[in-house]
mmCIF file of C-alpha atoms and ligand atoms in Angstrom:
data_model
loop_
_atom_site.group_PDB
_atom_site.id
_atom_site.type_symbol
_atom_site.label_atom_id
_atom_site.label_comp_id
_atom_site.label_asym_id
_atom_site.label_seq_id
_atom_site.Cartn_x
_atom_site.Cartn_y
_atom_site.Cartn_z
ATOM 1 C CA UNK A 1 -19.147 -21.154 7.674
ATOM 2 C CA UNK A 2 -17.089 -24.325 7.819
ATOM 3 C CA UNK A 3 -13.380 -23.714 7.363
ATOM 4 C CA UNK A 4 -11.886 -25.253 4.250
ATOM 5 C CA UNK A 5 -8.690 -26.794 5.653
ATOM 6 C CA UNK A 6 -6.993 -27.167 2.259
ATOM 7 C CA UNK A 7 -7.681 -23.689 1.007
ATOM 8 C CA UNK A 8 -4.596 -21.513 0.491
ATOM 9 C CA UNK A 9 -5.923 -17.994 1.014
ATOM 10 C CA UNK A 10 -4.506 -15.131 -1.020
ATOM 11 C CA UNK A 11 -3.276 -13.372 2.102
ATOM 12 C CA UNK A 12 -4.144 -13.937 5.742
ATOM 13 C CA UNK A 13 -2.742 -11.977 8.650
ATOM 14 C CA UNK A 14 -0.082 -13.345 10.979
ATOM 15 C CA UNK A 15 -0.779 -12.310 14.583
ATOM 16 C CA UNK A 16 1.676 -14.319 16.639
ATOM 17 C CA UNK A 17 3.167 -11.699 18.932
ATOM 18 C CA UNK A 18 1.714 -9.620 21.742
ATOM 19 C CA UNK A 19 -1.549 -8.802 19.925
ATOM 20 C CA UNK A 20 -3.889 -10.671 22.305
ATOM 21 C CA UNK A 21 -2.004 -9.459 25.402
ATOM 22 C CA UNK A 22 -2.261 -5.798 24.361
ATOM 23 C CA UNK A 23 -5.865 -6.037 23.202
ATOM 24 C CA UNK A 24 -6.767 -7.706 26.458
ATOM 25 C CA UNK A 25 -5.056 -4.881 28.323
ATOM 26 C CA UNK A 26 -7.052 -2.313 26.333
ATOM 27 C CA UNK A 27 -10.295 -4.156 27.139
ATOM 28 C CA UNK A 28 -9.584 -4.766 30.802
ATOM 29 C CA UNK A 29 -8.577 -1.172 31.408
ATOM 30 C CA UNK A 30 -11.555 0.135 29.468
ATOM 31 C CA UNK A 31 -9.364 2.118 27.016
ATOM 32 C CA UNK A 32 -10.938 1.162 23.763
ATOM 33 C CA UNK A 33 -11.360 4.564 22.029
ATOM 34 C CA UNK A 34 -8.634 6.607 20.345
ATOM 35 C CA UNK A 35 -7.766 8.161 23.705
ATOM 36 C CA UNK A 36 -5.994 5.023 24.900
ATOM 37 C CA UNK A 37 -2.245 4.783 25.355
ATOM 38 C CA UNK A 38 -1.509 2.253 22.600
ATOM 39 C CA UNK A 39 -2.303 4.850 19.920
ATOM 40 C CA UNK A 40 0.678 7.051 20.853
ATOM 41 C CA UNK A 41 2.922 4.007 21.448
ATOM 42 C CA UNK A 42 2.021 2.570 18.017
ATOM 43 C CA UNK A 43 2.527 5.915 16.304
ATOM 44 C CA UNK A 44 5.928 6.458 17.925
ATOM 45 C CA UNK A 45 7.005 2.847 17.329
ATOM 46 C CA UNK A 46 6.001 2.758 13.679
ATOM 47 C CA UNK A 47 7.446 6.244 12.902
ATOM 48 C CA UNK A 48 10.726 5.219 14.563
ATOM 49 C CA UNK A 49 10.704 1.999 12.559
ATOM 50 C CA UNK A 50 10.376 4.065 9.362
ATOM 51 C CA UNK A 51 13.108 6.446 10.413
ATOM 52 C CA UNK A 52 10.725 9.365 10.646
ATOM 53 C CA UNK A 53 9.835 11.750 13.486
ATOM 54 C CA UNK A 54 6.073 11.715 13.552
ATOM 55 C CA UNK A 55 3.201 9.300 12.970
ATOM 56 C CA UNK A 56 -0.505 10.009 12.998
ATOM 57 C CA UNK A 57 -2.638 6.860 13.283
ATOM 58 C CA UNK A 58 -5.896 6.829 11.355
ATOM 59 C CA UNK A 59 -8.680 4.415 10.634
ATOM 60 C CA UNK A 60 -7.465 3.168 7.226
ATOM 61 C CA UNK A 61 -4.982 3.895 4.417
ATOM 62 C CA UNK A 62 -7.464 5.813 2.303
ATOM 63 C CA UNK A 63 -8.048 8.305 5.095
ATOM 64 C CA UNK A 64 -4.269 8.523 5.675
ATOM 65 C CA UNK A 65 -3.920 9.639 2.063
ATOM 66 C CA UNK A 66 -6.742 12.122 2.350
ATOM 67 C CA UNK A 67 -5.427 13.516 5.623
ATOM 68 C CA UNK A 68 -2.015 14.046 4.024
ATOM 69 C CA UNK A 69 -3.613 15.728 0.986
ATOM 70 C CA UNK A 70 -5.740 18.077 3.127
ATOM 71 C CA UNK A 71 -2.931 18.894 5.522
ATOM 72 C CA UNK A 72 -0.735 19.827 2.567
ATOM 73 C CA UNK A 73 -3.433 22.261 1.435
ATOM 74 C CA UNK A 74 -4.069 20.507 -1.904
ATOM 75 C CA UNK A 75 -7.526 21.071 -3.237
ATOM 76 C CA UNK A 76 -9.690 22.508 -5.975
ATOM 77 C CA UNK A 77 -7.722 23.594 -9.084
ATOM 78 C CA UNK A 78 -4.643 21.571 -8.137
ATOM 79 C CA UNK A 79 -3.391 18.714 -10.275
ATOM 80 C CA UNK A 80 -1.469 15.828 -8.715
ATOM 81 C CA UNK A 81 0.452 13.303 -10.772
ATOM 82 C CA UNK A 82 -0.172 9.689 -9.786
ATOM 83 C CA UNK A 83 0.580 6.292 -11.353
ATOM 84 C CA UNK A 84 -2.143 4.905 -13.560
ATOM 85 C CA UNK A 85 -1.512 1.485 -12.129
ATOM 86 C CA UNK A 86 -2.517 1.674 -8.478
ATOM 87 C CA UNK A 87 -5.436 1.063 -6.123
ATOM 88 C CA UNK A 88 -8.276 3.550 -6.656
ATOM 89 C CA UNK A 89 -7.755 4.998 -3.126
ATOM 90 C CA UNK A 90 -4.696 6.865 -4.366
ATOM 91 C CA UNK A 91 -6.854 8.826 -6.774
ATOM 92 C CA UNK A 92 -9.987 8.994 -4.603
ATOM 93 C CA UNK A 93 -8.098 10.677 -1.752
ATOM 94 C CA UNK A 94 -7.363 13.537 -4.151
ATOM 95 C CA UNK A 95 -10.979 13.643 -5.394
ATOM 96 C CA UNK A 96 -12.240 13.940 -1.821
ATOM 97 C CA UNK A 97 -10.205 17.155 -1.556
ATOM 98 C CA UNK A 98 -11.429 18.456 -4.923
ATOM 99 C CA UNK A 99 -7.992 18.009 -6.537
ATOM 100 C CA UNK A 100 -7.455 16.431 -9.965
ATOM 101 C CA UNK A 101 -5.503 13.161 -10.353
ATOM 102 C CA UNK A 102 -3.363 13.006 -13.531
ATOM 103 C CA UNK A 103 -2.177 9.596 -14.638
ATOM 104 C CA UNK A 104 1.252 8.329 -15.695
ATOM 105 C CA UNK A 105 1.949 4.862 -17.108
ATOM 106 C CA UNK A 106 3.919 2.198 -15.263
ATOM 107 C CA UNK A 107 7.474 1.015 -15.704
ATOM 108 C CA UNK A 108 7.571 -2.350 -17.430
ATOM 109 C CA UNK A 109 9.774 -4.054 -14.825
ATOM 110 C CA UNK A 110 8.889 -2.660 -11.359
ATOM 111 C CA UNK A 111 5.309 -1.696 -12.352
ATOM 112 C CA UNK A 112 5.766 1.561 -10.409
ATOM 113 C CA UNK A 113 5.176 5.022 -11.895
ATOM 114 C CA UNK A 114 7.522 5.570 -14.878
ATOM 115 C CA UNK A 115 9.618 8.662 -14.052
ATOM 116 C CA UNK A 116 10.508 9.123 -17.715
ATOM 117 C CA UNK A 117 6.784 9.844 -18.386
ATOM 118 C CA UNK A 118 6.091 12.231 -15.544
ATOM 119 C CA UNK A 119 7.308 15.551 -16.939
ATOM 120 C CA UNK A 120 5.006 15.412 -19.997
ATOM 121 C CA UNK A 121 2.052 15.430 -17.560
ATOM 122 C CA UNK A 122 3.171 18.477 -15.591
ATOM 123 C CA UNK A 123 1.213 21.700 -16.177
ATOM 124 C CA UNK A 124 1.185 25.081 -14.425
ATOM 125 C CA UNK A 125 -1.585 23.614 -12.214
ATOM 126 C CA UNK A 126 0.526 20.626 -10.994
ATOM 127 C CA UNK A 127 1.255 20.856 -7.282
ATOM 128 C CA UNK A 128 2.451 17.425 -6.262
ATOM 129 C CA UNK A 129 3.547 13.957 -7.319
ATOM 130 C CA UNK A 130 1.964 11.100 -5.377
ATOM 131 C CA UNK A 131 4.329 8.178 -5.959
ATOM 132 C CA UNK A 132 3.062 4.736 -5.002
ATOM 133 C CA UNK A 133 5.490 2.017 -3.941
ATOM 134 C CA UNK A 134 3.664 -0.933 -5.404
ATOM 135 C CA UNK A 135 3.601 -4.407 -3.921
ATOM 136 C CA UNK A 136 6.472 -3.581 -1.598
ATOM 137 C CA UNK A 137 8.835 -2.206 -4.205
ATOM 138 C CA UNK A 138 9.758 1.447 -3.608
ATOM 139 C CA UNK A 139 9.598 3.642 -6.683
ATOM 140 C CA UNK A 140 12.615 5.402 -8.030
ATOM 141 C CA UNK A 141 12.443 8.220 -5.479
ATOM 142 C CA UNK A 142 15.633 10.003 -6.503
ATOM 143 C CA UNK A 143 14.238 10.496 -10.010
ATOM 144 C CA UNK A 144 10.788 11.464 -8.725
ATOM 145 C CA UNK A 145 12.313 13.943 -6.243
ATOM 146 C CA UNK A 146 14.574 15.434 -8.950
ATOM 147 C CA UNK A 147 11.548 16.062 -11.182
ATOM 148 C CA UNK A 148 9.649 17.522 -8.246
ATOM 149 C CA UNK A 149 12.565 19.838 -7.397
ATOM 150 C CA UNK A 150 12.796 21.011 -11.003
ATOM 151 C CA UNK A 151 9.144 21.986 -10.994
ATOM 152 C CA UNK A 152 8.677 23.033 -7.362
ATOM 153 C CA UNK A 153 6.321 20.112 -6.546
ATOM 154 C CA UNK A 154 5.590 18.327 -3.306
ATOM 155 C CA UNK A 155 6.328 14.570 -3.166
ATOM 156 C CA UNK A 156 3.834 12.350 -1.308
ATOM 157 C CA UNK A 157 4.451 8.652 -1.045
ATOM 158 C CA UNK A 158 1.604 6.155 -0.965
ATOM 159 C CA UNK A 159 3.360 3.336 0.838
ATOM 160 C CA UNK A 160 0.153 1.503 1.698
ATOM 161 C CA UNK A 161 1.734 -1.681 0.331
ATOM 162 C CA UNK A 162 5.388 -1.123 1.322
ATOM 163 C CA UNK A 163 6.052 -1.374 5.066
ATOM 164 C CA UNK A 164 9.653 -2.070 5.795
ATOM 165 C CA UNK A 165 10.792 -1.649 2.164
ATOM 166 C CA UNK A 166 13.888 0.456 1.520
ATOM 167 C CA UNK A 167 15.224 2.674 -1.224
ATOM 168 C CA UNK A 168 19.031 3.208 -1.157
ATOM 169 C CA UNK A 169 19.063 2.104 2.515
ATOM 170 C CA UNK A 170 16.230 4.342 3.678
ATOM 171 C CA UNK A 171 12.843 2.946 4.630
ATOM 172 C CA UNK A 172 9.535 3.990 3.085
ATOM 173 C CA UNK A 173 8.090 6.640 5.370
ATOM 174 C CA UNK A 174 11.382 8.569 5.253
ATOM 175 C CA UNK A 175 11.582 9.041 1.473
ATOM 176 C CA UNK A 176 9.049 11.823 0.848
ATOM 177 C CA UNK A 177 7.726 14.920 2.588
ATOM 178 C CA UNK A 178 4.799 12.818 3.808
ATOM 179 C CA UNK A 179 3.907 9.149 3.480
ATOM 180 C CA UNK A 180 0.650 7.268 3.932
ATOM 181 C CA UNK A 181 0.433 3.659 5.042
ATOM 182 C CA UNK A 182 -2.428 1.147 5.234
ATOM 183 C CA UNK A 183 -2.679 -1.543 7.914
ATOM 184 C CA UNK A 184 -5.496 -3.517 6.286
ATOM 185 C CA UNK A 185 -5.558 -7.197 7.252
ATOM 186 C CA UNK A 186 -3.501 -8.412 4.271
ATOM 187 C CA UNK A 187 -0.688 -5.884 4.619
ATOM 188 C CA UNK A 188 2.903 -6.654 5.703
ATOM 189 C CA UNK A 189 1.900 -5.154 9.084
ATOM 190 C CA UNK A 190 -1.753 -4.953 10.062
ATOM 191 C CA UNK A 191 -4.223 -3.588 12.565
ATOM 192 C CA UNK A 192 -7.236 -5.191 10.784
ATOM 193 C CA UNK A 193 -8.305 -1.808 9.500
ATOM 194 C CA UNK A 194 -5.989 1.146 10.036
ATOM 195 C CA UNK A 195 -3.528 3.574 8.535
ATOM 196 C CA UNK A 196 -0.884 6.120 9.377
ATOM 197 C CA UNK A 197 0.528 9.348 8.082
ATOM 198 C CA UNK A 198 4.290 9.539 8.666
ATOM 199 C CA UNK A 199 6.386 12.704 8.284
ATOM 200 C CA UNK A 200 9.397 14.624 9.630
ATOM 201 C CA UNK A 201 7.565 17.924 9.166
ATOM 202 C CA UNK A 202 6.318 19.220 12.523
ATOM 203 C CA UNK A 203 3.892 21.693 11.035
ATOM 204 C CA UNK A 204 2.377 19.066 8.783
ATOM 205 C CA UNK A 205 2.182 16.658 11.714
ATOM 206 C CA UNK A 206 0.171 19.202 13.748
ATOM 207 C CA UNK A 207 -2.175 19.814 10.855
ATOM 208 C CA UNK A 208 -2.772 16.035 10.515
ATOM 209 C CA UNK A 209 -3.555 15.816 14.228
ATOM 210 C CA UNK A 210 -5.993 18.736 13.860
ATOM 211 C CA UNK A 211 -7.849 17.466 10.789
ATOM 212 C CA UNK A 212 -7.940 13.878 12.089
ATOM 213 C CA UNK A 213 -9.810 14.982 15.200
ATOM 214 C CA UNK A 214 -12.677 16.978 13.600
ATOM 215 C CA UNK A 215 -10.596 20.189 13.863
ATOM 216 C CA UNK A 216 -10.991 20.453 17.609
ATOM 217 C CA UNK A 217 -8.590 23.228 18.599
ATOM 218 C CA UNK A 218 -5.614 21.322 20.049
ATOM 219 C CA UNK A 219 -4.627 23.806 22.807
ATOM 220 C CA UNK A 220 -7.934 25.146 23.977
ATOM 221 C CA UNK A 221 -10.464 23.772 26.420
ATOM 222 C CA UNK A 222 -13.099 21.766 24.525
ATOM 223 C CA UNK A 223 -15.832 24.354 23.825
ATOM 224 C CA UNK A 224 -17.102 22.723 20.603
ATOM 225 C CA UNK A 225 -16.207 25.695 18.477
ATOM 226 C CA UNK A 226 -14.629 24.670 15.141
ATOM 227 C CA UNK A 227 -12.766 27.013 12.842
ATOM 228 C CA UNK A 228 -12.374 24.458 10.042
ATOM 229 C CA UNK A 229 -14.186 21.419 8.665
ATOM 230 C CA UNK A 230 -12.348 18.375 9.912
ATOM 231 C CA UNK A 231 -12.701 14.588 9.863
ATOM 232 C CA UNK A 232 -13.044 11.845 12.380
ATOM 233 C CA UNK A 233 -10.279 9.647 11.112
ATOM 234 C CA UNK A 234 -9.136 8.525 14.619
ATOM 235 C CA UNK A 235 -7.627 5.086 15.195
ATOM 236 C CA UNK A 236 -8.974 3.103 18.152
ATOM 237 C CA UNK A 237 -6.816 1.925 21.035
ATOM 238 C CA UNK A 238 -7.864 -1.683 20.190
ATOM 239 C CA UNK A 239 -6.489 -1.400 16.657
ATOM 240 C CA UNK A 240 -3.343 0.373 17.871
ATOM 241 C CA UNK A 241 -2.806 -2.409 20.406
ATOM 242 C CA UNK A 242 -2.584 -4.877 17.486
ATOM 243 C CA UNK A 243 -0.410 -2.428 15.578
ATOM 244 C CA UNK A 244 2.131 -2.081 18.356
ATOM 245 C CA UNK A 245 2.504 -5.864 18.559
ATOM 246 C CA UNK A 246 2.929 -6.010 14.796
ATOM 247 C CA UNK A 247 5.668 -3.364 14.853
ATOM 248 C CA UNK A 248 7.532 -5.377 17.451
ATOM 249 C CA UNK A 249 7.688 -8.201 14.942
ATOM 250 C CA UNK A 250 8.092 -6.122 11.800
ATOM 251 C CA UNK A 251 11.574 -7.390 10.916
ATOM 252 C CA UNK A 252 10.392 -10.994 11.235
ATOM 253 C CA UNK A 253 7.354 -10.466 9.029
ATOM 254 C CA UNK A 254 9.330 -8.604 6.365
ATOM 255 C CA UNK A 255 11.942 -11.340 6.363
ATOM 256 C CA UNK A 256 9.231 -13.961 5.823
ATOM 257 C CA UNK A 257 7.730 -12.011 2.897
ATOM 258 C CA UNK A 258 11.171 -11.624 1.290
ATOM 259 C CA UNK A 259 11.884 -15.332 1.847
ATOM 260 C CA UNK A 260 8.552 -16.382 0.257
ATOM 261 C CA UNK A 261 9.148 -14.185 -2.740
ATOM 262 C CA UNK A 262 12.532 -15.853 -3.242
ATOM 263 C CA UNK A 263 10.804 -19.265 -3.076
ATOM 264 C CA UNK A 264 8.338 -18.213 -5.792
ATOM 265 C CA UNK A 265 11.221 -17.092 -7.938
ATOM 266 C CA UNK A 266 13.020 -20.397 -7.430
ATOM 267 C CA UNK A 267 9.992 -22.629 -8.043
ATOM 268 C CA UNK A 268 8.629 -20.636 -11.033
ATOM 269 C CA UNK A 269 12.068 -20.544 -12.646
ATOM 270 C CA UNK A 270 12.083 -21.848 -16.247
ATOM 271 C CA UNK A 271 8.272 -21.600 -16.788
ATOM 272 C CA UNK A 272 7.882 -19.596 -19.982
ATOM 273 C CA UNK A 273 5.441 -16.746 -20.034
ATOM 274 C CA UNK A 274 5.087 -15.980 -16.324
ATOM 275 C CA UNK A 275 6.854 -12.913 -14.873
ATOM 276 C CA UNK A 276 7.167 -11.694 -11.323
ATOM 277 C CA UNK A 277 7.739 -8.041 -10.329
ATOM 278 C CA UNK A 278 11.406 -7.102 -10.834
ATOM 279 C CA UNK A 279 13.564 -6.153 -7.871
ATOM 280 C CA UNK A 280 15.992 -3.277 -8.565
ATOM 281 C CA UNK A 281 19.355 -3.408 -6.780
ATOM 282 C CA UNK A 282 18.674 0.021 -5.253
ATOM 283 C CA UNK A 283 15.868 -1.354 -3.089
ATOM 284 C CA UNK A 284 14.972 -3.720 -0.369
ATOM 285 C CA UNK A 285 11.820 -5.211 -1.833
ATOM 286 C CA UNK A 286 9.444 -6.486 0.825
ATOM 287 C CA UNK A 287 6.724 -8.054 -1.311
ATOM 288 C CA UNK A 288 3.280 -7.321 -0.025
ATOM 289 C CA UNK A 289 1.784 -9.421 -2.760
ATOM 290 C CA UNK A 290 3.538 -11.698 -5.120
ATOM 291 C CA UNK A 291 2.257 -10.273 -8.353
ATOM 292 C CA UNK A 292 2.647 -12.321 -11.558
ATOM 293 C CA UNK A 293 1.946 -11.460 -15.143
ATOM 294 C CA UNK A 294 0.911 -14.156 -17.596
ATOM 295 C CA UNK A 295 1.832 -13.756 -21.266
ATOM 296 C CA UNK A 296 -0.855 -15.926 -22.904
ATOM 297 C CA UNK A 297 1.213 -16.570 -26.059
ATOM 298 C CA UNK A 298 4.311 -17.671 -24.247
ATOM 299 C CA UNK A 299 2.480 -19.541 -21.418
ATOM 300 C CA UNK A 300 -0.179 -21.050 -23.652
ATOM 301 C CA UNK A 301 -3.032 -20.131 -21.335
ATOM 302 C CA UNK A 302 -4.631 -16.845 -20.307
ATOM 303 C CA UNK A 303 -4.373 -15.286 -16.862
ATOM 304 C CA UNK A 304 -8.067 -16.078 -16.296
ATOM 305 C CA UNK A 305 -7.649 -19.675 -17.262
ATOM 306 C CA UNK A 306 -4.798 -20.008 -14.839
ATOM 307 C CA UNK A 307 -6.742 -18.355 -12.029
ATOM 308 C CA UNK A 308 -9.603 -20.826 -12.639
ATOM 309 C CA UNK A 309 -7.172 -23.741 -12.543
ATOM 310 C CA UNK A 310 -5.696 -22.529 -9.260
ATOM 311 C CA UNK A 311 -9.214 -21.997 -7.836
ATOM 312 C CA UNK A 312 -10.084 -25.635 -8.787
ATOM 313 C CA UNK A 313 -7.097 -26.590 -6.649
ATOM 314 C CA UNK A 314 -8.266 -24.499 -3.704
ATOM 315 C CA UNK A 315 -5.754 -21.784 -4.256
ATOM 316 C CA UNK A 316 -7.063 -18.213 -3.953
ATOM 317 C CA UNK A 317 -5.700 -15.520 -6.288
ATOM 318 C CA UNK A 318 -6.780 -11.992 -7.093
ATOM 319 C CA UNK A 319 -6.842 -9.804 -10.206
ATOM 320 C CA UNK A 320 -4.446 -6.937 -10.473
ATOM 321 C CA UNK A 321 -5.791 -3.331 -10.233
ATOM 322 C CA UNK A 322 -7.604 -1.849 -13.174
ATOM 323 C CA UNK A 323 -5.772 1.282 -14.452
ATOM 324 C CA UNK A 324 -7.068 4.634 -13.275
ATOM 325 C CA UNK A 325 -7.758 5.818 -16.883
ATOM 326 C CA UNK A 326 -10.290 2.924 -17.131
ATOM 327 C CA UNK A 327 -12.170 3.780 -13.937
ATOM 328 C CA UNK A 328 -15.723 5.012 -14.658
ATOM 329 C CA UNK A 329 -15.814 6.837 -11.334
ATOM 330 C CA UNK A 330 -12.700 8.892 -12.183
ATOM 331 C CA UNK A 331 -13.878 9.667 -15.707
ATOM 332 C CA UNK A 332 -17.182 10.858 -14.284
ATOM 333 C CA UNK A 333 -15.254 13.044 -11.871
ATOM 334 C CA UNK A 334 -13.546 14.713 -14.833
ATOM 335 C CA UNK A 335 -10.174 12.968 -15.009
ATOM 336 C CA UNK A 336 -8.523 12.802 -18.422
ATOM 337 C CA UNK A 337 -8.622 9.150 -19.446
ATOM 338 C CA UNK A 338 -7.350 9.725 -22.973
ATOM 339 C CA UNK A 339 -3.893 8.697 -24.068
ATOM 340 C CA UNK A 340 -2.114 5.399 -24.019
ATOM 341 C CA UNK A 341 -1.160 3.348 -20.964
ATOM 342 C CA UNK A 342 0.203 0.198 -22.577
ATOM 343 C CA UNK A 343 2.103 -1.060 -19.517
ATOM 344 C CA UNK A 344 -0.752 -0.426 -17.099
ATOM 345 C CA UNK A 345 -3.244 -2.033 -19.529
ATOM 346 C CA UNK A 346 -1.001 -5.100 -19.883
ATOM 347 C CA UNK A 347 -0.736 -5.459 -16.139
ATOM 348 C CA UNK A 348 -4.503 -5.049 -15.564
ATOM 349 C CA UNK A 349 -5.324 -7.566 -18.310
ATOM 350 C CA UNK A 350 -2.712 -10.218 -17.520
ATOM 351 C CA UNK A 351 -1.690 -9.738 -13.865
ATOM 352 C CA UNK A 352 -2.696 -11.636 -10.760
ATOM 353 C CA UNK A 353 -1.678 -12.026 -7.153
ATOM 354 C CA UNK A 354 -0.459 -15.374 -5.909
ATOM 355 C CA UNK A 355 -0.982 -16.317 -2.235
ATOM 356 C CA UNK A 356 1.348 -14.036 -0.235
ATOM 357 C CA UNK A 357 0.804 -14.287 3.515
ATOM 358 C CA UNK A 358 3.840 -13.945 5.733
ATOM 359 C CA UNK A 359 3.059 -17.365 7.216
ATOM 360 C CA UNK A 360 2.947 -19.249 3.902
ATOM 361 C CA UNK A 361 4.943 -22.481 4.028
ATOM 362 C CA UNK A 362 7.479 -23.612 1.398
ATOM 363 C CA UNK A 363 5.470 -26.783 0.645
ATOM 364 C CA UNK A 364 2.477 -24.581 -0.176
ATOM 365 C CA UNK A 365 4.521 -22.402 -2.532
ATOM 366 C CA UNK A 366 6.003 -25.501 -4.187
ATOM 367 C CA UNK A 367 2.464 -26.893 -4.626
ATOM 368 C CA UNK A 368 1.192 -23.638 -6.185
ATOM 369 C CA UNK A 369 4.185 -23.427 -8.552
ATOM 370 C CA UNK A 370 3.811 -27.085 -9.538
ATOM 371 C CA UNK A 371 0.206 -26.445 -10.630
ATOM 372 C CA UNK A 372 1.320 -23.365 -12.633
ATOM 373 C CA UNK A 373 4.036 -25.445 -14.283
ATOM 374 C CA UNK A 374 1.800 -28.398 -15.112
ATOM 375 C CA UNK A 375 -0.962 -26.177 -16.495
ATOM 376 C CA UNK A 376 1.368 -24.621 -19.113
ATOM 377 C CA UNK A 377 0.620 -25.610 -22.688
HETATM 378 C C1 LIG B 1 -1.670 1.598 -3.092
HETATM 379 C C2 LIG B 1 -2.768 1.687 -2.093
HETATM 380 N N1 LIG B 1 -3.144 2.899 -1.630
HETATM 381 C C3 LIG B 1 -4.088 3.007 -0.709
HETATM 382 C C4 LIG B 1 -4.792 1.917 -0.186
HETATM 383 C C5 LIG B 1 -5.892 2.105 0.777
HETATM 384 O O1 LIG B 1 -5.716 1.496 2.026
HETATM 385 P P1 LIG B 1 -6.991 1.023 2.870
HETATM 386 O O2 LIG B 1 -7.556 -0.146 2.215
HETATM 387 O O3 LIG B 1 -6.402 0.736 4.241
HETATM 388 O O4 LIG B 1 -7.935 2.173 2.875
HETATM 389 C C6 LIG B 1 -4.422 0.648 -0.646
HETATM 390 C C7 LIG B 1 -5.069 -0.534 -0.090
HETATM 391 O O5 LIG B 1 -4.751 -1.637 -0.326
HETATM 392 C C8 LIG B 1 -3.394 0.519 -1.601
HETATM 393 O O6 LIG B 1 -3.053 -0.668 -2.105
#
């Protein structure tokens, strides 16, 4: 396909460090499977970056979540509270294990799970809260943890979208008992496809290693006898080679995302009816995506009309997630979709992602914002 030189993609990866050098090393040495040395280096490097002891690299963020869930022993009969407004993988990872996701509406400003609405969803079957740090903004982990402590629940963080973000000076990956990351191509740090479970808990770490590798007994000679049903969620050395190079440049990439978000704020300033995700003063917000909500009354156009206008100008955007209570797959699974989720519904119906790559240039952001400004009615 011919490249469209003028297109501003919604989010393309930036691979301008040692990626090619390390991948070349993996290829020339023949270490392309998960047994190669970059896997351990990437795991150690990323865990250290998060301020955590252990990292377990896996093949994507969804499997990272599932591995965390299984290693925690969550399963049939267990309820886990999750935000309604998230990517379906958060809920699916629980369904794979036979557990039941229970939904909580979003906060109106950060769009993360609303801690004020968690306790009403807790039952004797609740075992954990899976807090998602959306679009690079950590959720209010002190409040989530306090609720969890009151009810004896485990806290899991889905930080698939929040590499490098901080809550009260601590990075995601060090805020919960266990955290799952995605390294999909559009993430703040990427391996193309990939994920990682990060934890300080040695026992949990060993369980993750075990389940990731089809439950091969870790300390015995390989006799192909399995005591448990495991998964092949291993990360290849090729992907880890890219990941290590990305970790080396993590601070640069996070700085670029923060800078670009600031430019959007500046150039959208004064346009009525468009709102970006809020940034609380307790966090370092490292925007994965620059999410924007369009109020059709105040802006004079709908979100869909604006997306079409941007598309006519070669600017890619994406719809926000559809709330979990509106997901046919989850309703079929048996999730309770009743009740009201006004914030989540408003986000799903009026939200969109603006182009968000680390390498976006100011003139591109100015151009995007000018189109948004001129299209207002
Ligand atoms: C909140 C959230 N959780 C989980 C995932 C799943 O990650 P992956 O696409 O790597 O499986 C994503 C992916 O974007 C996500 O946004």
